[in-house]
Coordinates of C-alpha atoms and ligand atoms in Angstrom, one line a residue:
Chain A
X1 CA -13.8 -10.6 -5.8
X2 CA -10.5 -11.0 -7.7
X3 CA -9.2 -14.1 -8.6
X4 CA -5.7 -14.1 -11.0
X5 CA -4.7 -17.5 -12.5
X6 CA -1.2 -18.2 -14.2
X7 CA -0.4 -14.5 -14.6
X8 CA 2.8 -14.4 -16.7
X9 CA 4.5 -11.0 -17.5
X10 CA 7.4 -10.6 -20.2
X11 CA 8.8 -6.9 -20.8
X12 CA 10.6 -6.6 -24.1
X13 CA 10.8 -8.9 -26.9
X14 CA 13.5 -11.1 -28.2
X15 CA 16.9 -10.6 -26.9
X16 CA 15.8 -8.2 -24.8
X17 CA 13.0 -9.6 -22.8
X18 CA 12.9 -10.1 -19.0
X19 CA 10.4 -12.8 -17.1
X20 CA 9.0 -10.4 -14.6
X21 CA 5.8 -12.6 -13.0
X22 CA 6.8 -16.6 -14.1
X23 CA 2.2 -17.8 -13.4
X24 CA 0.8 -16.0 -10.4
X25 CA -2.3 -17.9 -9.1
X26 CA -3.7 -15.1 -6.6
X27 CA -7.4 -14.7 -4.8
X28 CA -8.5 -12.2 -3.4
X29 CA -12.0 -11.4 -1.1
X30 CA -13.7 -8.4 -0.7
X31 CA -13.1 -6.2 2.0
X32 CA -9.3 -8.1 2.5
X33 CA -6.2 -6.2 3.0
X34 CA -3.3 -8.0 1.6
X35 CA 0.2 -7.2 1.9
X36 CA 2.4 -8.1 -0.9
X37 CA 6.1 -8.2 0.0
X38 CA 9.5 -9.5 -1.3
X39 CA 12.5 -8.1 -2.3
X40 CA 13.8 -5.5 -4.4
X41 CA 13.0 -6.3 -8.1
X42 CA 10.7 -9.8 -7.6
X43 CA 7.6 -8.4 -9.5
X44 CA 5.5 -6.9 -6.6
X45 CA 5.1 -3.1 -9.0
X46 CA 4.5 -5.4 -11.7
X47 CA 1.8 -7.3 -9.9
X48 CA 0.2 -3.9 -8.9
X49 CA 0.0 -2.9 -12.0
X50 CA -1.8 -5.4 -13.4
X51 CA -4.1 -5.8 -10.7
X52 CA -4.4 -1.6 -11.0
X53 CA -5.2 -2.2 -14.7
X54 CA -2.7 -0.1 -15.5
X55 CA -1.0 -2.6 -17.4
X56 CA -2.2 -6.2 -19.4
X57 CA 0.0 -9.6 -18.6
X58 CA 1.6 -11.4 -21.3
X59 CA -0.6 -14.7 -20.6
X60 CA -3.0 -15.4 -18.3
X61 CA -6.6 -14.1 -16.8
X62 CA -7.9 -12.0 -14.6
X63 CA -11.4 -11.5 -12.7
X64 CA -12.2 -8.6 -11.5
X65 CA -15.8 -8.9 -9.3
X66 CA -16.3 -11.4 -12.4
X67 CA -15.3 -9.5 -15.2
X68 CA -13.0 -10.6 -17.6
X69 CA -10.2 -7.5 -17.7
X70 CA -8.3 -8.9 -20.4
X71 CA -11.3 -9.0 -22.4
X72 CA -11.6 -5.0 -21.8
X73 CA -11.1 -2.8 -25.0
X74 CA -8.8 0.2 -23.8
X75 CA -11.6 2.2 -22.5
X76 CA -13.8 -0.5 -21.0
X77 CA -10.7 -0.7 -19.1
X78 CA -10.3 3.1 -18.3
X79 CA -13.7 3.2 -17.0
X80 CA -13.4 0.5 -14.9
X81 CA -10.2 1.5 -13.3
X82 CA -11.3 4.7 -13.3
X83 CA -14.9 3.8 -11.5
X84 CA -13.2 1.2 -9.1
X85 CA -10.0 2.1 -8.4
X86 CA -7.8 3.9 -6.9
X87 CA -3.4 3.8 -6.4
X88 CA -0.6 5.3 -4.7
X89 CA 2.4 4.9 -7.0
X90 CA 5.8 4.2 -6.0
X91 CA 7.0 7.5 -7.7
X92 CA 4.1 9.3 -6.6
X93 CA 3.5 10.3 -10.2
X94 CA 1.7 13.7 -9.3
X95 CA 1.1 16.0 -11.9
X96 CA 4.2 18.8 -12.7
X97 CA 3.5 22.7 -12.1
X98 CA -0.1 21.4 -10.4
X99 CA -1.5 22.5 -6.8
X100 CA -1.7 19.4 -4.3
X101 CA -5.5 20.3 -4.3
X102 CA -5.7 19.5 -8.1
X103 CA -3.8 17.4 -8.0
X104 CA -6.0 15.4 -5.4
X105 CA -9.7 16.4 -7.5
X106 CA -8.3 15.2 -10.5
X107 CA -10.0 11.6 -10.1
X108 CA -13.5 13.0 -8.9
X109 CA -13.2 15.5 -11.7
X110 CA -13.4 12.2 -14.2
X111 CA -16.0 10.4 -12.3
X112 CA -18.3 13.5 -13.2
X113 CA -18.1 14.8 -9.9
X114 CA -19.4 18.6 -9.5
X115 CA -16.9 21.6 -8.7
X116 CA -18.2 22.2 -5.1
X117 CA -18.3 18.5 -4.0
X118 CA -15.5 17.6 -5.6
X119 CA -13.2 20.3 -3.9
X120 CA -14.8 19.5 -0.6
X121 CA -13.7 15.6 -1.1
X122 CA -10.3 16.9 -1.9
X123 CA -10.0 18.9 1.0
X124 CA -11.0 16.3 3.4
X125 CA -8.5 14.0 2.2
X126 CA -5.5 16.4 2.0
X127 CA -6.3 17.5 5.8
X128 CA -6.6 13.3 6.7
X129 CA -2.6 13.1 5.7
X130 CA -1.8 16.6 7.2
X131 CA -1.4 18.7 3.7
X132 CA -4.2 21.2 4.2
X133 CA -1.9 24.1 4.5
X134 CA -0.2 23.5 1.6
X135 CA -3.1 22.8 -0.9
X136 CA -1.8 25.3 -3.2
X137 CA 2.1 24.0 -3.4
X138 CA 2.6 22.6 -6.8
X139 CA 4.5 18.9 -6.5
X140 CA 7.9 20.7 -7.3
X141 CA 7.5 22.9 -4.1
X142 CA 6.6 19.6 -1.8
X143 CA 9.0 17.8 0.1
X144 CA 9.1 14.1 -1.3
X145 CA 7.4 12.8 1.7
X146 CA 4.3 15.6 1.2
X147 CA 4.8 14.4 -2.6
X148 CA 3.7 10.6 -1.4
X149 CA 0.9 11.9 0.9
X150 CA -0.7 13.8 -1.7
X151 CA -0.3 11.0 -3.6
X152 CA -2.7 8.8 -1.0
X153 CA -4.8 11.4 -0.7
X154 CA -5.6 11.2 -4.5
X155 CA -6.4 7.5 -4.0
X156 CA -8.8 7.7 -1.1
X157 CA -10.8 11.0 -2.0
X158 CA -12.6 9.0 -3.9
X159 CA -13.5 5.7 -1.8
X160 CA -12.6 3.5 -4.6
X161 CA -13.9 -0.6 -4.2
X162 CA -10.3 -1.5 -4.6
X163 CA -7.3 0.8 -3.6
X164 CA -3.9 -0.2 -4.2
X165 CA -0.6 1.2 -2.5
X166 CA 2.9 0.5 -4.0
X167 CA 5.4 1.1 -1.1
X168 CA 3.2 4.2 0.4
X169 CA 5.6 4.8 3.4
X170 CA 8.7 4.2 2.3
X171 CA 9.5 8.2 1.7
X172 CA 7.9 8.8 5.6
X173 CA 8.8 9.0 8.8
X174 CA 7.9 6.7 11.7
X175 CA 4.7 8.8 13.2
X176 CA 3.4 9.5 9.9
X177 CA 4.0 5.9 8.3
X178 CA 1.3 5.1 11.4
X179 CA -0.6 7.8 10.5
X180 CA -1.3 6.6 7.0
X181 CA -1.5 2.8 8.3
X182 CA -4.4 3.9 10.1
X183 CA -6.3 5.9 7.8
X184 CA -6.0 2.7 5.4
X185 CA -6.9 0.5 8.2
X186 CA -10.1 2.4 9.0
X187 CA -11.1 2.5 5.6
X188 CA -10.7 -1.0 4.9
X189 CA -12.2 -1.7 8.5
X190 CA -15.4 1.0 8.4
X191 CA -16.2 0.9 4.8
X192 CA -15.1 -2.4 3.9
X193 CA -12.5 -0.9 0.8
X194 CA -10.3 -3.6 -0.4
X195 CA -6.8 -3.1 -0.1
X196 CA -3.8 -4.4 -1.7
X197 CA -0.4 -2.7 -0.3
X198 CA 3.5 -3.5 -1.4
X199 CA 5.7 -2.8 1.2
X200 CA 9.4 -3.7 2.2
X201 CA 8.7 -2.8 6.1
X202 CA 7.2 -5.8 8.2
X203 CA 5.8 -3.0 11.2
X204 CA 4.0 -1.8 7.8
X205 CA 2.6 -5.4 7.2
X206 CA 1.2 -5.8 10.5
X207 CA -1.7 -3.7 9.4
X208 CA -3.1 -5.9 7.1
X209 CA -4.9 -9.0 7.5
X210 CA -3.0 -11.4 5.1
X211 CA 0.5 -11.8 3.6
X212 CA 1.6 -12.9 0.3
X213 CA 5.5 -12.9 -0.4
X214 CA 7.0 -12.8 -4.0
X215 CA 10.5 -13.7 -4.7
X216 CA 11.6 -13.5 -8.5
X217 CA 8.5 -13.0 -10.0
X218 CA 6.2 -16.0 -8.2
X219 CA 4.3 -16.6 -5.3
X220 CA 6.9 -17.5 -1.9
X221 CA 4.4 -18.2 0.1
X222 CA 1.3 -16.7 1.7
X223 CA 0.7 -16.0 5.4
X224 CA -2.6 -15.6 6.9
X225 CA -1.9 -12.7 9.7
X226 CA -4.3 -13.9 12.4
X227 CA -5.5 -10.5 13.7
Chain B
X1 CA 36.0 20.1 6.8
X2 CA 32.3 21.8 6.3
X3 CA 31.0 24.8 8.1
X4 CA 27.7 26.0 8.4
X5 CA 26.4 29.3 10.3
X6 CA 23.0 30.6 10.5
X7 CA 21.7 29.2 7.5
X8 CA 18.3 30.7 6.2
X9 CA 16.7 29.0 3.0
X10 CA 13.1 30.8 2.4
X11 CA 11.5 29.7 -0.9
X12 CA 9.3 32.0 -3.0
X13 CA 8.3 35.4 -2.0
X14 CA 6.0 38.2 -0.5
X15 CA 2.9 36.3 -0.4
X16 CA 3.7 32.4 -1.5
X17 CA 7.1 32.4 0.6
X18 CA 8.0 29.5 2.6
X19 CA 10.1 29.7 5.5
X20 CA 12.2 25.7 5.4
X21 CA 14.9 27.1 7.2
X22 CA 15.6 28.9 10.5
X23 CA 19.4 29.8 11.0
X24 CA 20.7 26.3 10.7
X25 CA 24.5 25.9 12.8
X26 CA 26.1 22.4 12.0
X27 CA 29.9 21.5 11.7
X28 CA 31.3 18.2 10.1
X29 CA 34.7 16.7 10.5
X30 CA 36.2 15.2 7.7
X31 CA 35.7 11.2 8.2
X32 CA 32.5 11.6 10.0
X33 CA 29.3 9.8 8.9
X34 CA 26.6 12.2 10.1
X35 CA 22.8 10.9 9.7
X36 CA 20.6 13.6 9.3
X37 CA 16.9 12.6 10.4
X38 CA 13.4 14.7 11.8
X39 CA 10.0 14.1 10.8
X40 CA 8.7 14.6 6.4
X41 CA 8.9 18.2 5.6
X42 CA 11.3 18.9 8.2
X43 CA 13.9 20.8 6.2
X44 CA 16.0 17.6 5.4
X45 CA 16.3 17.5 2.1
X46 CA 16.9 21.5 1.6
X47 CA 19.8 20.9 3.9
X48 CA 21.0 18.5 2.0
X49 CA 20.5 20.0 -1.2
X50 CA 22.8 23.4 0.1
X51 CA 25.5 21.0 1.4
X52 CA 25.6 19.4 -2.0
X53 CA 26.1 23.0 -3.8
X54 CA 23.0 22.8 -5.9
X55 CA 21.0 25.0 -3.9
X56 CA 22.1 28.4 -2.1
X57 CA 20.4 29.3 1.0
X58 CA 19.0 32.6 1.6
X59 CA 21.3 33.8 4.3
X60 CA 24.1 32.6 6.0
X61 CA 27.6 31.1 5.3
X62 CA 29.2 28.0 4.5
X63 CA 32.7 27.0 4.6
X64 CA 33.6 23.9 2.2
X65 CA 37.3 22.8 3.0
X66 CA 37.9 26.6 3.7
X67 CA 36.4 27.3 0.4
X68 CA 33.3 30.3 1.1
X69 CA 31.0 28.2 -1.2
X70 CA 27.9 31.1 -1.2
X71 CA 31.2 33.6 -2.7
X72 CA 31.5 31.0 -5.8
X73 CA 29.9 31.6 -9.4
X74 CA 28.0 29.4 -11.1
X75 CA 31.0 27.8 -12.6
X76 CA 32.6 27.4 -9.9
X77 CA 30.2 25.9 -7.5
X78 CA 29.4 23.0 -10.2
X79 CA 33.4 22.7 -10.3
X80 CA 33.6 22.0 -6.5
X81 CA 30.4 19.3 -6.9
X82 CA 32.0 17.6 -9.7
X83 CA 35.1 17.0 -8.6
X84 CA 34.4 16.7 -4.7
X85 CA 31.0 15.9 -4.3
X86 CA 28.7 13.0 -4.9
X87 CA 24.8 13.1 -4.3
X88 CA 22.4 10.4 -3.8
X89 CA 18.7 12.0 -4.6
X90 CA 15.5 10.9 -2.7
X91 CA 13.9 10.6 -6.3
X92 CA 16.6 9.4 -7.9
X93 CA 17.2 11.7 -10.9
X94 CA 18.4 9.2 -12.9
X95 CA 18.5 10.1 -16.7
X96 CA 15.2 8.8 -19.1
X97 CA 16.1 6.5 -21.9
X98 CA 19.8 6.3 -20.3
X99 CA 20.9 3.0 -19.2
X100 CA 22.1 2.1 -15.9
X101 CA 25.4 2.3 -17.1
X102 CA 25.4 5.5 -18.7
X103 CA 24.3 7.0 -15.7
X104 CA 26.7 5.3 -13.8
X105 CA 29.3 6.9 -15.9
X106 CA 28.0 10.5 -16.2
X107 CA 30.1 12.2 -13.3
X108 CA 33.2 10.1 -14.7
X109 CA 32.6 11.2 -17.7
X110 CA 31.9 15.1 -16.7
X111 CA 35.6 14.3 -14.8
X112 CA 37.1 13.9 -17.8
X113 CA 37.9 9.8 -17.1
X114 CA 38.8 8.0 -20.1
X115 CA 36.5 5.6 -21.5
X116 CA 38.0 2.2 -21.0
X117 CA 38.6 3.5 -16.9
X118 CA 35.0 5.3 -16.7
X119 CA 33.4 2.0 -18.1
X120 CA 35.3 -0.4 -15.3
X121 CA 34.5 1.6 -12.6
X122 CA 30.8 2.6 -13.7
X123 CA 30.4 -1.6 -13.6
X124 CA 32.4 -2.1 -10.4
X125 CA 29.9 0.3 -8.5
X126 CA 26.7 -1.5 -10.6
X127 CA 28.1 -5.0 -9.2
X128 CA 28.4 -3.1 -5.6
X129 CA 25.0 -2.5 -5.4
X130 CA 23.6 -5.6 -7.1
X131 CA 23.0 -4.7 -11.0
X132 CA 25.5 -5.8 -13.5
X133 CA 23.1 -7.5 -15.1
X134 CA 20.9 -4.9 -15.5
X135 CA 23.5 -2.5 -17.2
X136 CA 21.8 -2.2 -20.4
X137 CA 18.5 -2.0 -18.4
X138 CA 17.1 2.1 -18.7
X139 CA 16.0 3.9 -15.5
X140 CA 12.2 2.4 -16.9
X141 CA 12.8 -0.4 -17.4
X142 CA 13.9 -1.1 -13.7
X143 CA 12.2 -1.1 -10.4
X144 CA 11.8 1.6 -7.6
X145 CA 14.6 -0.1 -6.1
X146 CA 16.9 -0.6 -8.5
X147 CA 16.7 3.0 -9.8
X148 CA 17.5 4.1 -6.1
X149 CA 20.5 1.3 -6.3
X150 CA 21.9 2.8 -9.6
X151 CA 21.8 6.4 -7.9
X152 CA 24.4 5.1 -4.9
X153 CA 26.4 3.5 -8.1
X154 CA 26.9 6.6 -10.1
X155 CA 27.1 9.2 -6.8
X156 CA 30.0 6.3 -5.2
X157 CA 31.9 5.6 -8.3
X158 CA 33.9 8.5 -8.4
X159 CA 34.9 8.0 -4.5
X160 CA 33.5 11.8 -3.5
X161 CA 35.5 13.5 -0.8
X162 CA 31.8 14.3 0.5
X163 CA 29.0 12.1 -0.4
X164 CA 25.5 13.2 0.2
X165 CA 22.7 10.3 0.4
X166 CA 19.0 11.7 0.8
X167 CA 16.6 9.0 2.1
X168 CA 19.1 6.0 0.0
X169 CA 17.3 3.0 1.2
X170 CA 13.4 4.5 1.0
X171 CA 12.5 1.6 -2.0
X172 CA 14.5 -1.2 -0.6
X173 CA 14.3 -4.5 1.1
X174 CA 15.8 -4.9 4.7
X175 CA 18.3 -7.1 3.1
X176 CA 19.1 -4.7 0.1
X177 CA 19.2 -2.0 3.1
X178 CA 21.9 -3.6 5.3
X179 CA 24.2 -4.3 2.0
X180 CA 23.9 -0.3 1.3
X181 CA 24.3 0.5 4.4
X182 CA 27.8 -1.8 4.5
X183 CA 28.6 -0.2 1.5
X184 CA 28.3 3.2 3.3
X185 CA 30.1 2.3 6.4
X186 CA 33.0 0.9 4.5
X187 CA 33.5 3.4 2.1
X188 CA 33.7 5.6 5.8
X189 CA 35.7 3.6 7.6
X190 CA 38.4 2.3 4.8
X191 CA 39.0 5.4 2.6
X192 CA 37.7 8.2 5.0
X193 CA 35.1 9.4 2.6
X194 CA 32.7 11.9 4.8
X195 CA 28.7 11.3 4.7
X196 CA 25.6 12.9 5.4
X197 CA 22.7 11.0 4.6
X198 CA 19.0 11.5 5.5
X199 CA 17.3 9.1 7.0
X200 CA 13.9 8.5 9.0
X201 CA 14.9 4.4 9.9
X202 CA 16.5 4.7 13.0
X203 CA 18.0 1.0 12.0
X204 CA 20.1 2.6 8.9
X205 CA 21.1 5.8 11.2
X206 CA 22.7 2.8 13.9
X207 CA 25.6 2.9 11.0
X208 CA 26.5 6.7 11.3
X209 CA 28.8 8.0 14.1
X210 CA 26.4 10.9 14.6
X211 CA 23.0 11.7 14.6
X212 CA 21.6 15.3 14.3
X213 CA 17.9 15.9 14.3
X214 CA 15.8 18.4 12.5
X215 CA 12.0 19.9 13.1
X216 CA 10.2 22.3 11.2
X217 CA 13.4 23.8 10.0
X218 CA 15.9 24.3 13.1
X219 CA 18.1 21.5 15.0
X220 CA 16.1 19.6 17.6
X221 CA 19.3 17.9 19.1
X222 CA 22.3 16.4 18.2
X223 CA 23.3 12.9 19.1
X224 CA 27.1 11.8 19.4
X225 CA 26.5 7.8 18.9
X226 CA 29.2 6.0 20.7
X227 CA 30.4 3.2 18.7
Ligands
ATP1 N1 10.2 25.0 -3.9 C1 9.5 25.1 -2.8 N2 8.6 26.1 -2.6 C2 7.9 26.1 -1.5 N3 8.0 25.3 -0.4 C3 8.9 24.3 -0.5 C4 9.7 24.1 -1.7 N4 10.5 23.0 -1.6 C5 10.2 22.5 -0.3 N5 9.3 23.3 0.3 C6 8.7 23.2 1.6 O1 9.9 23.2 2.5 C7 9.7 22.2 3.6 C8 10.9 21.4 3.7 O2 11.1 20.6 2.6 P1 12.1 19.4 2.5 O3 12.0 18.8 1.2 O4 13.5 19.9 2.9 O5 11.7 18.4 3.6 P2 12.2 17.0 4.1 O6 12.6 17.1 5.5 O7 13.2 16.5 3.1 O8 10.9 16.1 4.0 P3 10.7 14.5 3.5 O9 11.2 13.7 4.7 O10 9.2 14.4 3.3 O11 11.5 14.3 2.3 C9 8.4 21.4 3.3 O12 7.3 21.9 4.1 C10 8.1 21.8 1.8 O13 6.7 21.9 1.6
ATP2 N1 9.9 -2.1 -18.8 C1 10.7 -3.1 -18.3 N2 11.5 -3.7 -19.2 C2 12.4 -4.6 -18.7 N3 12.4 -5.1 -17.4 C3 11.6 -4.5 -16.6 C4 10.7 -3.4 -16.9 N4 10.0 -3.0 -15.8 C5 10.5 -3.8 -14.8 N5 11.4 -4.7 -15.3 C6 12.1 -5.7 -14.5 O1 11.2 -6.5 -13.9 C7 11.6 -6.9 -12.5 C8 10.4 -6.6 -11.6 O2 10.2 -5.2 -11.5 P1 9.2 -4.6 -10.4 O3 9.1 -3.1 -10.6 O4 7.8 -5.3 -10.5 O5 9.9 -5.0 -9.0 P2 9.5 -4.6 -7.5 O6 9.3 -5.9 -6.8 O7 8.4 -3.6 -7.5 O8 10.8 -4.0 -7.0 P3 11.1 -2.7 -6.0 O9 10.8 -3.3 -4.6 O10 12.5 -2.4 -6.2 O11 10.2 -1.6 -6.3 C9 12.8 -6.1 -12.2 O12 14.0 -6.9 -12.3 C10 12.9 -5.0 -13.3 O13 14.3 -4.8 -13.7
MG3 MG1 8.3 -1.6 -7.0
MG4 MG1 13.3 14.9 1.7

């Protein structure tokens, strides 16, 4: 389903650049759920990113259910990403002065999806992380753990093939960190979504079904999690 | 040292208003390090953020070193901050296209420290917290992580009679957690600097000497931790 081979990442040029990911050799099946770990700063955003095609790696390639994303013109790429998948950012990145209900139907609204459906989806999703009530708070009037469920909620409304989560807990508290680990769980279990999750917290890890540790931008070592 | 009595913080109005807190009692002794914890959009962070002086509650008083904080101007209450307060945001606020440095230095600077003594300090806290060699690095240029790290080096390099840390160790490793976390206890312990700091990992609240617990926007209990 994905395969990455010698993934290298430079930011900056020159004097200024940094080695963020030093040749990443990574496969992924359909329907796993991996959790990427490691400390602070060893490339796991970066990896996400890529793998999110949000962002392009210096060297490398990178198969995504056998297409060649490096070979994507910008929007091949947008469709695909915006067809396939979904992500919970680390910073949440929810649109300003917008409802948590918009903010949520903004994906469906690109896929094409009509008004009545779409707000429906939305709706179902907020109530699955507890945020029905306040579908009408803008992000600046959400607390910044309601900010990160919105966030998820955005990512799942829309079933995506392959859903990443940078760090989705880390703003939580114990019983809702669960909470979340089981909605992912059940929809990488019941509809087979593949998942890819960073996280810092090994209770959070337990949930998925295969670990792979970074440390300084390359592979530690990976842990099958015999379920 | 601080006083609180019957705070009330209700945001918006008439129809869109939002009741976060209920009549909110707490005192802290000077030296103590409280941890402040109780479930995502318990009222945590508004607490916080009226402890800190940027945010006035609704009703209610508070007592600041025998200072009546609500009585202050606008002037005033950012004169108290500056020079006695230090706050540790859950999103960081660090400064776009700033580097780490330069946001080290901002309260120093806003103190009126010269240069040569704001830029030694402003790298003593960076090498504190793990990133002197990501001074020049700007707040996008660096990881969840180490954004959160450079918010505990600007908020501790003044050494603030009060410091105020909202969720500091959300984005890190366990390891990066413990050193923060030392950093904390020692600046607590050895020059008697008073804390509050929210927190939902009952493993980082183990450092304070008191625990006080929040839910839905009134004290659930408070816990005297015996050390
Ligand atoms: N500007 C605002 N307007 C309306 N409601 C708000 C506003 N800011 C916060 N709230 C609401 O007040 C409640 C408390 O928010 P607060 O940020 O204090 O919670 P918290 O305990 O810090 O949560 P978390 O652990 O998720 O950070 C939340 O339900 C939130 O939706
Ligand atoms: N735009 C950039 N320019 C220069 N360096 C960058 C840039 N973005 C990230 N980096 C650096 O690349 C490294 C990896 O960053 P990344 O965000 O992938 O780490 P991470 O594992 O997600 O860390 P965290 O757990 O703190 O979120 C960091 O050392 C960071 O400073
Ligand atoms: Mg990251
Ligand atoms: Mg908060």
């Amino acid at each position: 389903f994905i395969k990455l081979r010698n993934i290298v990442k430079v930011y900056g040029s020159g004097q200024n650049s940094f080695l963020a990911l030093k040749g990443i050799d990574l496969d992924i099946n359909a329907g796993e759920f991996v959790a990427l770990m490691g400390p602070s700063g060893s490339g796991k955003s970066t990896m996400a990113n890529i793998l999110g095609c949000l962002d392009k790696a210096t060297k490398g390639s990178y198969l995504f259910n056998g297409v060649d994303v490096f070979s994507l013109n910008r929007n091949e790429t947008a469709l695909l990403r915006r067809n396939y998948i979904g992500f919970i950012f680390q910073g949440f990145n929810l649109l300003a002065r917008t409802t948590a209900l918009e903010n949520v139907e903004l994906p469906l609204l690109y896929r094409g999806m009509p008004k009545k459906e779409r707000r429906k989806k939305a709706r179902e999703a907020l109530d699955m992380v507890g945020l029905l009530e306040w579908e009408k708070h803008t992000s600046a009037q959400l607390s910044g753990g309601q900010q990160q469920r919105v966030a998820i909620a955005r990512a799942i409304a829309s079933n995506p093939l392959f859903l990443l989560a940078d760090e989705p807990t880390g703003n939580l508290d114990t019983k809702r960190s669960v909470e979340i680990m089981e909605i992912l769980s059940n929809l990488n279990k019941d509809l087979g979504i593949t998942i890819l999750m960073v996280t810092h917290e090994p209770d959070m890890a337990k949930y998925a079904t295969r670990e792979v540790h970074f440390r300084d931008g390359e592979v530690n070592k990976v842990e099958a999690v015999i379920k």
